[in-house]
Coordinates of C-alpha atoms and ligand atoms in Angstrom, one line a residue:
Chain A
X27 CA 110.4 9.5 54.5
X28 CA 108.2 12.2 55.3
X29 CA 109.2 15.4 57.3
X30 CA 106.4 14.6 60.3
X31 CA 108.2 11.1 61.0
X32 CA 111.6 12.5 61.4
X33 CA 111.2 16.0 63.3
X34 CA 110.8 15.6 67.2
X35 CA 107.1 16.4 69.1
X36 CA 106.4 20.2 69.6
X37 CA 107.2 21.2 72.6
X38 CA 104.2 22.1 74.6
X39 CA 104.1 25.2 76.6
X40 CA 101.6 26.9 78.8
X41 CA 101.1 29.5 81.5
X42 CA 99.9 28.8 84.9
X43 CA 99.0 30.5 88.3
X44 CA 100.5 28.9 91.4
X45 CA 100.2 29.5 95.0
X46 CA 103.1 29.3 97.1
X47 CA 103.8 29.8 100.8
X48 CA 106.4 32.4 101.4
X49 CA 108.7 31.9 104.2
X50 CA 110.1 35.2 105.6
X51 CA 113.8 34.3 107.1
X52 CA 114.7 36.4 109.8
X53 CA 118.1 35.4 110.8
X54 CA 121.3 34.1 109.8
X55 CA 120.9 31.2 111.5
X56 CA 119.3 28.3 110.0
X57 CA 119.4 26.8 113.8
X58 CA 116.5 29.8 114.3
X59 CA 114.4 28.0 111.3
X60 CA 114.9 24.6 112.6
X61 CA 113.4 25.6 116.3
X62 CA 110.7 27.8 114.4
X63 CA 109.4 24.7 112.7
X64 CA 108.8 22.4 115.5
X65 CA 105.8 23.7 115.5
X66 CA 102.3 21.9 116.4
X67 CA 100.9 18.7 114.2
X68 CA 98.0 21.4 112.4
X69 CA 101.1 23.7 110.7
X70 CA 102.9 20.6 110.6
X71 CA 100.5 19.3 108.1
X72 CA 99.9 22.1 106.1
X73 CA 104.0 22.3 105.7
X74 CA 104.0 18.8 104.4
X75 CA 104.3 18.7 100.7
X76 CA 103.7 22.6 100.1
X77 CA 106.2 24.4 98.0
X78 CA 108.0 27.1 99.5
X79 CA 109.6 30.3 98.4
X80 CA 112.2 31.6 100.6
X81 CA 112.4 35.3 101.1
X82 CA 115.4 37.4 101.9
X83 CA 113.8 40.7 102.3
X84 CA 114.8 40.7 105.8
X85 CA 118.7 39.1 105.4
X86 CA 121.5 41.4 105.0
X87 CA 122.9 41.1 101.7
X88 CA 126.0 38.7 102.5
X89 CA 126.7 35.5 101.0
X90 CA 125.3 32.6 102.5
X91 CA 125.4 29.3 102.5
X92 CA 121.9 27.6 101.1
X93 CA 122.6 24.0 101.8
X94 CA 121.6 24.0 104.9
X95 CA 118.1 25.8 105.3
X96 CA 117.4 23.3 102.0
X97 CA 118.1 20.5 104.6
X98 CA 116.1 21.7 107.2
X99 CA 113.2 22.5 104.9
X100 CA 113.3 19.2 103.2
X101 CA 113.6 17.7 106.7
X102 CA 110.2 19.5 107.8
X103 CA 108.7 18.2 104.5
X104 CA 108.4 20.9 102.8
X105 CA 109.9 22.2 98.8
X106 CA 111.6 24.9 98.3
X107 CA 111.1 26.1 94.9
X108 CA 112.9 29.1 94.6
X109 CA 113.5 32.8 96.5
X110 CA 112.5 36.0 96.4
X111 CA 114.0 39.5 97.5
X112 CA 117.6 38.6 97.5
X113 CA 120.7 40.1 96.3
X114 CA 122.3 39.3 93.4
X115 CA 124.8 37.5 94.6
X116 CA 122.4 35.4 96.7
X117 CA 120.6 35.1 93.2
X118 CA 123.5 33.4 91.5
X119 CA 124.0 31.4 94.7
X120 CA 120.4 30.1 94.8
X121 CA 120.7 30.1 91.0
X122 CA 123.5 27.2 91.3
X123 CA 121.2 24.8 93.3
X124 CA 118.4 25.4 91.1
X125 CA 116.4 27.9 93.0
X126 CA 115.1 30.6 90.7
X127 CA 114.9 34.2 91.9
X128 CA 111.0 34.5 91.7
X129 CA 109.6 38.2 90.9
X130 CA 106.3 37.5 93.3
X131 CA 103.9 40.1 92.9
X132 CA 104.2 42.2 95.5
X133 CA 101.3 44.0 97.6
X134 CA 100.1 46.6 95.6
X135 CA 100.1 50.3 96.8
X136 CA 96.3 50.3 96.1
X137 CA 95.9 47.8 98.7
X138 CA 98.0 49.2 101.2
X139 CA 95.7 52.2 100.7
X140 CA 92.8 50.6 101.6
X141 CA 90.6 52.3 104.5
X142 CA 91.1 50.4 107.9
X143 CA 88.0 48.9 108.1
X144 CA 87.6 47.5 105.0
X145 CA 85.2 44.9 106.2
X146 CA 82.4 47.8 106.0
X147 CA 82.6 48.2 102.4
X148 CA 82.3 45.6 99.9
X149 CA 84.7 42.4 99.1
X150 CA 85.4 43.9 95.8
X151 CA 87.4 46.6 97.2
X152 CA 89.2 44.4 99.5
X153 CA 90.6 41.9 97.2
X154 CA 92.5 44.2 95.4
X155 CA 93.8 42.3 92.8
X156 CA 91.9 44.2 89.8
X157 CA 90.1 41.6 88.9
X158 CA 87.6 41.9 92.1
X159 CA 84.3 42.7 91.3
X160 CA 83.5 39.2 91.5
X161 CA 80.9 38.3 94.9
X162 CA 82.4 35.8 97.2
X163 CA 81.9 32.7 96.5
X164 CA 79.0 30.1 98.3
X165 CA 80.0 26.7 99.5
X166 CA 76.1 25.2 100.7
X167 CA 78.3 21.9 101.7
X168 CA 80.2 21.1 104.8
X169 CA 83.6 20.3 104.1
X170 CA 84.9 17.3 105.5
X171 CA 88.2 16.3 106.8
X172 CA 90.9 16.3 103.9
X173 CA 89.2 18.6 101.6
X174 CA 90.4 21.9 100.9
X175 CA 88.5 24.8 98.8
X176 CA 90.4 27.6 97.9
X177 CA 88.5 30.9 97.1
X178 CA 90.7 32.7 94.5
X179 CA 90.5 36.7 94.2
X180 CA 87.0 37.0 96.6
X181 CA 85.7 35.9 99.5
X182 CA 84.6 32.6 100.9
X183 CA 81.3 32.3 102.3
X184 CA 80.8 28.7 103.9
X185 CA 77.5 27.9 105.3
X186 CA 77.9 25.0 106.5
X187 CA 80.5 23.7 108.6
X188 CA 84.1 23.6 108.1
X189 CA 85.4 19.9 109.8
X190 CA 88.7 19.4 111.5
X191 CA 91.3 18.0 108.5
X192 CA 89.3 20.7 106.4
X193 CA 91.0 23.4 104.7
X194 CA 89.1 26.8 103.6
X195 CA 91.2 29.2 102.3
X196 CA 90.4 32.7 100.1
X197 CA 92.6 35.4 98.9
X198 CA 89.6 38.0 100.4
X199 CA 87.6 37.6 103.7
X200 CA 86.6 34.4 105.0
X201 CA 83.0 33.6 106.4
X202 CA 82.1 30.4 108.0
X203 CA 78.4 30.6 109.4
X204 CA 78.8 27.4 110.9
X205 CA 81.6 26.0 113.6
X206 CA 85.0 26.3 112.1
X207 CA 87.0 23.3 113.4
X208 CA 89.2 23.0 110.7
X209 CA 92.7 25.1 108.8
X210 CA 91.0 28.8 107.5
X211 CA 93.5 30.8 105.6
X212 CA 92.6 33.8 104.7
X213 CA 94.5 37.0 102.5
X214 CA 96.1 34.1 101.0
X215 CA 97.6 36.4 98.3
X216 CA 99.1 38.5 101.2
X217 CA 96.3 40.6 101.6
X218 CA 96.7 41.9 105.3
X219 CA 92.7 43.7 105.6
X220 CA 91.6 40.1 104.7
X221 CA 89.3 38.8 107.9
X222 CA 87.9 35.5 109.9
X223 CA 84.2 35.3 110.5
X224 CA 82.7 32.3 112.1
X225 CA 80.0 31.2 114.2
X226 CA 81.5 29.1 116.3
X227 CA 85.7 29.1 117.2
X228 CA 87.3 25.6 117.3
X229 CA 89.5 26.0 114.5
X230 CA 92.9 24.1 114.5
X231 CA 94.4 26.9 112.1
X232 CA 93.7 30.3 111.6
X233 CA 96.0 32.6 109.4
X234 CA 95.8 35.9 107.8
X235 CA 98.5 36.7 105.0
X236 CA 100.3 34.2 106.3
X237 CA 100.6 35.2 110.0
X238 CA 99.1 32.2 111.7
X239 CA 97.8 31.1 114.9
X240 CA 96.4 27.9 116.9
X241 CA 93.8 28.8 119.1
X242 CA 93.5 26.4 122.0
X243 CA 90.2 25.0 123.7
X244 CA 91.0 27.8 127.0
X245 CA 90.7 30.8 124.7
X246 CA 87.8 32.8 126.2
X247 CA 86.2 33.1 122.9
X248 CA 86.5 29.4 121.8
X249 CA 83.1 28.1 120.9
X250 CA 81.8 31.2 120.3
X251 CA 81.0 33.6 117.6
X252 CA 84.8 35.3 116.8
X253 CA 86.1 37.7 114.2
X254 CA 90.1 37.6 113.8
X255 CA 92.4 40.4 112.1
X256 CA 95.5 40.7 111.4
X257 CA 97.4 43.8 113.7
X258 CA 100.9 44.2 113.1
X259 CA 102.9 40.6 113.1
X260 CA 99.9 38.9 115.4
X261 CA 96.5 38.3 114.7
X262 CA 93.8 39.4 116.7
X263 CA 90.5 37.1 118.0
X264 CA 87.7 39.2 118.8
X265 CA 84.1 38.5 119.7
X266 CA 81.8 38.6 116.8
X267 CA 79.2 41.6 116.2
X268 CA 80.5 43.7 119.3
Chain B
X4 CA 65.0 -1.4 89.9
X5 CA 67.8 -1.9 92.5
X6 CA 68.6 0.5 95.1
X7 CA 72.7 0.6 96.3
X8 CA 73.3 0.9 99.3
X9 CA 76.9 0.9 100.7
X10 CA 78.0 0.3 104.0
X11 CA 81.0 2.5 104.6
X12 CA 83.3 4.1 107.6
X13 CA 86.8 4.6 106.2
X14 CA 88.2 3.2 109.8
X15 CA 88.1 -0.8 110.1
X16 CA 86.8 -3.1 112.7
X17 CA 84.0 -0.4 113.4
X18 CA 81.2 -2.8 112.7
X19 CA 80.4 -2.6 108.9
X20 CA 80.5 -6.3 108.1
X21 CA 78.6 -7.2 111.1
X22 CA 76.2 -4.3 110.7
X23 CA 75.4 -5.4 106.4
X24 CA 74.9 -8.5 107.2
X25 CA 72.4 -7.8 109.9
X26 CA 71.1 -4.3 108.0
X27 CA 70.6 -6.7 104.1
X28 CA 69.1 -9.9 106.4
X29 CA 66.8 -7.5 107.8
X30 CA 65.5 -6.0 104.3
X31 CA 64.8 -9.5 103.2
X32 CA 62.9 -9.9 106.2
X33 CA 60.9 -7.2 105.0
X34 CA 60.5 -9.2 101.7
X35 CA 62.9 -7.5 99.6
X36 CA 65.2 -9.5 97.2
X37 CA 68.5 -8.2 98.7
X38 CA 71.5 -9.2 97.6
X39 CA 75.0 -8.1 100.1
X40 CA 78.6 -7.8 98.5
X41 CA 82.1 -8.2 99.8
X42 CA 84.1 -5.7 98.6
X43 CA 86.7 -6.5 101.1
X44 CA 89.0 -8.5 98.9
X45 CA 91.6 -10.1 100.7
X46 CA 90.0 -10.0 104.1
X47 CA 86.9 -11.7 103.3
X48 CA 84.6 -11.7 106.6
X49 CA 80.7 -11.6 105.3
X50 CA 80.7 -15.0 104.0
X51 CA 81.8 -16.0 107.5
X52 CA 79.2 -13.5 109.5
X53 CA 76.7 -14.7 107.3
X54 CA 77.3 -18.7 107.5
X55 CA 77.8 -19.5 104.3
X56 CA 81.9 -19.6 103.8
X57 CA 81.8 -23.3 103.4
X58 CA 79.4 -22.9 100.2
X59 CA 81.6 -20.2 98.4
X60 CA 82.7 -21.9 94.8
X61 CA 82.7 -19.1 92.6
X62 CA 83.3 -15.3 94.2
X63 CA 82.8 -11.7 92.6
X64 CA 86.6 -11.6 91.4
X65 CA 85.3 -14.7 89.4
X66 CA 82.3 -13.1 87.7
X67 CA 84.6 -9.6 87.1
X68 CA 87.5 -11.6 85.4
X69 CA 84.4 -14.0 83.8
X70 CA 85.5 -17.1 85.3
X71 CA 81.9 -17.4 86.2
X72 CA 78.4 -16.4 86.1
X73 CA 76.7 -14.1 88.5
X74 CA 74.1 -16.7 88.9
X75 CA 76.3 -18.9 90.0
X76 CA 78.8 -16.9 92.4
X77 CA 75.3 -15.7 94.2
X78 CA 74.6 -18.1 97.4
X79 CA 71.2 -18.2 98.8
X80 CA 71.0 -17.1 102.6
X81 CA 70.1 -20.3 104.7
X82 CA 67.8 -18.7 106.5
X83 CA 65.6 -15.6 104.2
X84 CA 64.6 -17.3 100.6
X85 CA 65.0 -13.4 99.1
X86 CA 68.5 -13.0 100.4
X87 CA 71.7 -13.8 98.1
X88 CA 75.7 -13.4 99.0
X89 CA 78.1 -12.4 96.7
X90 CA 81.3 -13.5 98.4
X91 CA 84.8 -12.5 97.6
X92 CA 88.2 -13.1 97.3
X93 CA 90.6 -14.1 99.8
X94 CA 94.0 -14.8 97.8
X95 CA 93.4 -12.1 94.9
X96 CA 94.1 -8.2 95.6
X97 CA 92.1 -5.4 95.5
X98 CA 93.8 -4.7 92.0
X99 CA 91.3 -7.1 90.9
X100 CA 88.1 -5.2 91.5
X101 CA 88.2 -3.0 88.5
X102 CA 85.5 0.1 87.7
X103 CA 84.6 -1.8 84.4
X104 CA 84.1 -5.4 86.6
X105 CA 82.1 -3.9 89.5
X106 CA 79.4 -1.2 86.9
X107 CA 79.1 -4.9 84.8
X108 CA 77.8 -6.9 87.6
X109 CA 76.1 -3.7 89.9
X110 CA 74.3 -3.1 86.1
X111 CA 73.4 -6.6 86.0
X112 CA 72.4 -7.0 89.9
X113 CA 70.0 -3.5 89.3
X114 CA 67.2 -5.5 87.3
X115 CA 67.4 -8.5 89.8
X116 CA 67.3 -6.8 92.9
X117 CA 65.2 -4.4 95.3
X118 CA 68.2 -3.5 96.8
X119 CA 72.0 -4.0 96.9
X120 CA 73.9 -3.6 99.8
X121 CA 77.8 -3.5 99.6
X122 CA 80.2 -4.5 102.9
X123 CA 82.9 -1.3 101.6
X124 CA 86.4 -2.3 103.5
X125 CA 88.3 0.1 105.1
X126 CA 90.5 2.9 104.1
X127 CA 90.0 5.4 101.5
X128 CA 91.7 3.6 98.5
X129 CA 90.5 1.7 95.6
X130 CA 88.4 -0.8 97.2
X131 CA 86.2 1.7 99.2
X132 CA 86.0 4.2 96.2
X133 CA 84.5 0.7 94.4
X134 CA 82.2 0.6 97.1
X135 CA 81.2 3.6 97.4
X136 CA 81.0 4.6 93.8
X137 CA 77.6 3.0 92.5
X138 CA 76.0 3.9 95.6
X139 CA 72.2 5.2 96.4
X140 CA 72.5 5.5 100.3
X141 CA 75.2 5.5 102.4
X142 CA 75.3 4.1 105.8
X143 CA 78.3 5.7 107.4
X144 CA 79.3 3.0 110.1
X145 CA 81.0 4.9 113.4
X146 CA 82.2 4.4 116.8
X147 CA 81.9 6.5 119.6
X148 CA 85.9 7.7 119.3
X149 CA 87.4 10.8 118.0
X150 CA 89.8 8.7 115.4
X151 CA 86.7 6.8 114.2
X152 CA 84.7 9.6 113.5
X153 CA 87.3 11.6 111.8
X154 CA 87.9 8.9 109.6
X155 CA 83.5 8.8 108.6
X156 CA 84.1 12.5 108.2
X157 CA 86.6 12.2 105.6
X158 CA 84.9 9.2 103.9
X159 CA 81.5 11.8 103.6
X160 CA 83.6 14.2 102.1
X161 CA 85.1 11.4 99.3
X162 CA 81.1 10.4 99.0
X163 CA 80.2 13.9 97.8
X164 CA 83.5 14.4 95.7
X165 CA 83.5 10.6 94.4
X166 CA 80.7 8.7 94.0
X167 CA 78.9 8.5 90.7
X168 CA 76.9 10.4 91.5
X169 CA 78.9 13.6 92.2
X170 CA 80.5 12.7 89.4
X171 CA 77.4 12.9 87.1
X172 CA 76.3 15.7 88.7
X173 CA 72.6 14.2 90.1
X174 CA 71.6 14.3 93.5
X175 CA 73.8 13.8 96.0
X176 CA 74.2 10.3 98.2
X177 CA 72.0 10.2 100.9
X178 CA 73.6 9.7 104.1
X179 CA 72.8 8.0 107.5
X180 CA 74.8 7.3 110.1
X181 CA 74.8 4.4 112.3
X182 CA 76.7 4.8 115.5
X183 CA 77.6 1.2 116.8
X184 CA 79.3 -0.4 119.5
X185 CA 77.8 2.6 121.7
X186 CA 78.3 1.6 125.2
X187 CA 76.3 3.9 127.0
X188 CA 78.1 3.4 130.5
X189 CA 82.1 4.2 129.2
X190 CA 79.9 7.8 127.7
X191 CA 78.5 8.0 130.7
X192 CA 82.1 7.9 132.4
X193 CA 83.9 10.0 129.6
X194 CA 86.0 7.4 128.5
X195 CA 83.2 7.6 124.9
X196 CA 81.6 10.4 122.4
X197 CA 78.0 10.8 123.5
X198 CA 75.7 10.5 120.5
X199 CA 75.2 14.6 120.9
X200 CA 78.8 14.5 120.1
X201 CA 78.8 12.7 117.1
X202 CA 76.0 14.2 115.8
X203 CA 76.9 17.6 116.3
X204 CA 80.3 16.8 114.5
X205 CA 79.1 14.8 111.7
X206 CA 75.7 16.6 111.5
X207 CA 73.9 13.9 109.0
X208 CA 70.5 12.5 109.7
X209 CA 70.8 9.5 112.3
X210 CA 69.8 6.2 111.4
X211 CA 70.2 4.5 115.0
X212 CA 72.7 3.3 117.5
X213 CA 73.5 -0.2 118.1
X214 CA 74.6 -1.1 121.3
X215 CA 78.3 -2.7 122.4
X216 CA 77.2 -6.5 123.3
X217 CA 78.5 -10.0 123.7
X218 CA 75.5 -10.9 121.5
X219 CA 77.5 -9.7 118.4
X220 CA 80.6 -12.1 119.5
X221 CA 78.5 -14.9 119.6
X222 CA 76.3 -14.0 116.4
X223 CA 79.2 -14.2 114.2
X224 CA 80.8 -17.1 115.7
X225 CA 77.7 -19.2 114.9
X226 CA 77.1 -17.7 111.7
X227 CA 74.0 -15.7 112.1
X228 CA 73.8 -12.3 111.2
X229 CA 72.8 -10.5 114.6
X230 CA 69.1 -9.3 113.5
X231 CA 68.3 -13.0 114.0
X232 CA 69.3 -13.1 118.1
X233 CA 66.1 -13.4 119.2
X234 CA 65.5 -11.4 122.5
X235 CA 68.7 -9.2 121.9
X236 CA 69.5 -5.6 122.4
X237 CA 71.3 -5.8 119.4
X238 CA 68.6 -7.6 117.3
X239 CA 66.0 -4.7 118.0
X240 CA 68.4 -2.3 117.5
X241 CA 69.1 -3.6 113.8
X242 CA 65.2 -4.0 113.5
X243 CA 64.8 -0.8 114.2
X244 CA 67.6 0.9 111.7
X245 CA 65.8 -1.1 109.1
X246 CA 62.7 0.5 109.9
X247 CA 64.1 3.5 109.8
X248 CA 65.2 3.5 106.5
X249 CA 62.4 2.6 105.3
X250 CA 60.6 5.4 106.4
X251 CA 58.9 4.4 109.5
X252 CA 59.3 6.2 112.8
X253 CA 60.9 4.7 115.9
X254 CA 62.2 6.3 119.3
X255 CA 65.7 5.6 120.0
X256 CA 66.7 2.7 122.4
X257 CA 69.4 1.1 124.4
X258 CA 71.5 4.8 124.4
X259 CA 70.7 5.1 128.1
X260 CA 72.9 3.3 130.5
X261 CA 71.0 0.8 132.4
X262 CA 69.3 1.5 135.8
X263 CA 70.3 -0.7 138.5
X264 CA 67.5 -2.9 139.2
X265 CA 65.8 -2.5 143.1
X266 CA 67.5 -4.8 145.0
X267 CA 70.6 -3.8 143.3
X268 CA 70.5 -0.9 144.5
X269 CA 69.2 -2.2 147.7
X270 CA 71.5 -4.3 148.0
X271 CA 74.7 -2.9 146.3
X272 CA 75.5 -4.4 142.4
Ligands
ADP7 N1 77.8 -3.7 118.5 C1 78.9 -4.5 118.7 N2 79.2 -4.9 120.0 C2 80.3 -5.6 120.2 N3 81.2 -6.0 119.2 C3 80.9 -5.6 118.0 C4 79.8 -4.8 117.6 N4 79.8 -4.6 116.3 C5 80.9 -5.2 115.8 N5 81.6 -5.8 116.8 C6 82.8 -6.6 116.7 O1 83.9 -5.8 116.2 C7 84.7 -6.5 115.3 C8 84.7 -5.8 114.0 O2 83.4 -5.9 113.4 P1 83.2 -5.9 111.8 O3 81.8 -5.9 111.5 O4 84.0 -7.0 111.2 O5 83.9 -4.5 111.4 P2 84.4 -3.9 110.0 O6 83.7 -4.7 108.9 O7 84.0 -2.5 110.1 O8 85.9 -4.1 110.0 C9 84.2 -7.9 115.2 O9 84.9 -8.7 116.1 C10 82.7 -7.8 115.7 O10 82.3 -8.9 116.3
MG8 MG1 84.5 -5.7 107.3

């Protein structure tokens, strides 16, 4: 009888922030992708499960068929949840397998602006977000295996160790005062000045806007206090405090 | 009031049975009323290490579903007058130990007991987060082997994320670890962790090392929790962890590999 009984539930609508890996395609050939991702067990498990946004930025703008770099994601475990950078005609393509054309902020010219060593001034002016005047943030705990902290907008400061099968990540600089053994991500947001610090190198993972690397036990500085930047495409491990 | 301890590794077959039975046997010892849970539904082992599988009636699944009395699912230990088993379940799943069920009869246990000890099974689901979840202490059972003590790392990390008390915010579960089946020869050889190792990647306080023996075979195949194996390696070693954790001080032992005696050596081994 009454209105309430009859009309349907509200539909419930809300904003949220996510954080996606963005995969950079640099050829035609999805064969490329497939080699690129038979990569070691460490990447392997970060790629299991995470959504990914494919971008284009690098492509030429011809039609091309999606299917099978969807296969070969899927294959590696990972989702593809939409693109970014493409034309429109990749757009409507992408569109037709239900991949949305994401508008990703991009790095801001701010950041790009930012002096070389930003490491000397203060985290606030090397998140570059806007929203930065926040300190980093403290973690007192080690983390174990199969935790994961994420540091959004600032630094991480961890003071105890980070475990192998741990995951530190922060969208500013990343300080582990303790052996890092485990996966340390840091400029998460694509923030290229973003830096490593730790006490002691045995990480399994080490990446800097998304340009990662596996340092091995014969690296000269491995056990030992290291400081890693990102220089061009590769990142760079260099002996802490020198 | 009760203190809850849980005996915990997430790897299996590490010695966490064998090392509450022993670790409970020798609080009561002491002269604390001790009581030691199964939370390994399904498997069902402490009844056996402790010699009383032949005198299980009612289990804990019984007294969570209230099919029975606590009273009357808790055996006496044949041996220490102050120590009780709570056996479980072998044909129910692990389904059946529910949050509600297990804070019931750990609320009920508190006023009983000095201290509770619970036999966690392995993994990290729901029967180890049971375990784990009312606990005081935490001894994190672990082998000398990479696998075994990633697997106490990540159940140290679910300790301080989901245990009560995380959850309520109090201070956090104290830890101890207890490397066992430490063979000091196969470290010696590089086939083993050394305890440096293990300590260095775990870094929580150390509570002892029991030693690999035959001893422990025989223990459980008779029944007797290995604290009682008179003369033993593995009986001091135990003796000592207890003493430990109560606060008293004791050098390490048995984490050297043995010397060869003189004629041995003499002679050739
Ligand atoms: N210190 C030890 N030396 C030799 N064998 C051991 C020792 N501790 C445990 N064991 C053996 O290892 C096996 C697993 O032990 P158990 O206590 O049941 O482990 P869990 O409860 O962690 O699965 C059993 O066969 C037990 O007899
Ligand atoms: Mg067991």
């Amino acid at each position: 009888m009454t209105e309430e009984r009859t009309s349907p539930p509200q539909l419930r609508l809300s904003g949220g922030v996510f954080t996606f890996s963005v995969l950079r395609l640099e050829s035609l050939d999805p064969g490329q992708l497939e080699v690129q991702l038979k990569t070691p067990e460490p990447v392997k498990q970060f790629l299991h499960n995470a959504p990914i946004v494919l971008d284009f930025l690098h492509l030429p703008d011809q039609q091309l068929p999606l299917r099978p770099w969807m296969d070969i994601l899927r294959a590696a475990g990972c989702f593809p949840v939409g693109i970014r950078n493409a034309s429109p005609a990749q757009a409507e393509a992408a569109a037709a397998m239900g991949l949305p054309h994401l508008r990703g902020r991009e790095l801001e010219p701010a950041l790009q602006e930012t002096p070389a060593e930003p490491s000397a001034c203060s985290p606030a002016h090397t998140t570059g977000t806007g929203v930065s005047t926040e300190p980093g943030q403290i973690l007192r705990h080690p983390m174990r295996s199969g935790q994961r902290h994420y540091a959004r907008n600032r630094d991480l400061i961890c003071l105890a160790a980070v475990n192998a099968g741990a995951e530190v990540l922060a969208d500013g600089h990343l300080h582990v005062y303790a052996p890092l053994r485990g996966r340390a991500m840091a400029g998460v947001m694509g923030q290229e000045h973003s830096r490593i610090f730790c006490a002691s190198l045995e990480a399994e993972l080490i990446a800097i806007a998304g340009i990662y690397a596996m340092p091995d036990p014969g690296h000269p500085l491995w056990g030992k206090p290291a400081e890693i930047a990102l220089e061009g495409e590769q990142l760079r491990i260099m002996p802490l405090g020198t | 009031m009760a203190k809850i301890v849980v005996v915990t590794s997430g790897k299996g077959g590490v010695g966490k049975t064998t090392t509450s039975a022993a670790f409970a046997s020798g609080l009561a010892i002491r002269g604390f009323r001790t009581a030691v849970i199964d939370f390994d539904v399904g498997l069902r082992n402490l009844d056996l290490v402790m010699g009383c599988e032949r005198r299980v009636v009612y289990d804990f699944i019984n007294v969570i579903q209230g099919e029975a009395k606590l009273q009357q699912a808790l055996i006496r230990d044949r041996m220490l007058e102050k120590l009780f088993i709570l056996p479980t379940s072998q044909t129910r799943d692990k389904e059946a130990l529910t949050a509600e069920g297990v804070a019931r009869v750990m609320d009920e246990l508190h006023g009983e007991f000095d201290y509770v000890v619970c036999d966690s099974p392995a993994g990290i689901e729901t029967g180890a987060l049971r375990a784990l979840y009312h606990a005081d202490e935490a001894i994190v059972v672990t082998n000398p082997e990479v696998s075994s003590v990633r697997d106490s790392d990540r159940i140290l990390g679910i300790l301080a994320a989901k245990s009560r008390r995380a959850e309520e915010g109090k201070e956090p579960v104290r830890e101890h670890l207890l490397l066992t089946r430490y063979a000091p020869r196969r470290v010696q050889g590089g086939e083993m962790l050394s305890l440096e190792d293990v300590k260095e990647l775990l870094r929580i306080p150390l509570l002892g090392v029991i030693p690999e023996s035959e001893t422990i075979l025989q223990a459980s195949n008779q029944g007797i929790p290995a604290i009682h194996m008179k003369g033993s390696e593995v009986a001091a070693a135990y003796e000592d962890v207890v003493a430990r954790f109560l606060g008293e001080e004791k050098p390490l032992r048995f984490t050297q590999p043995e010397k060869p005696s003189f004629l041995k050596r003499l002679f050739g081994g």
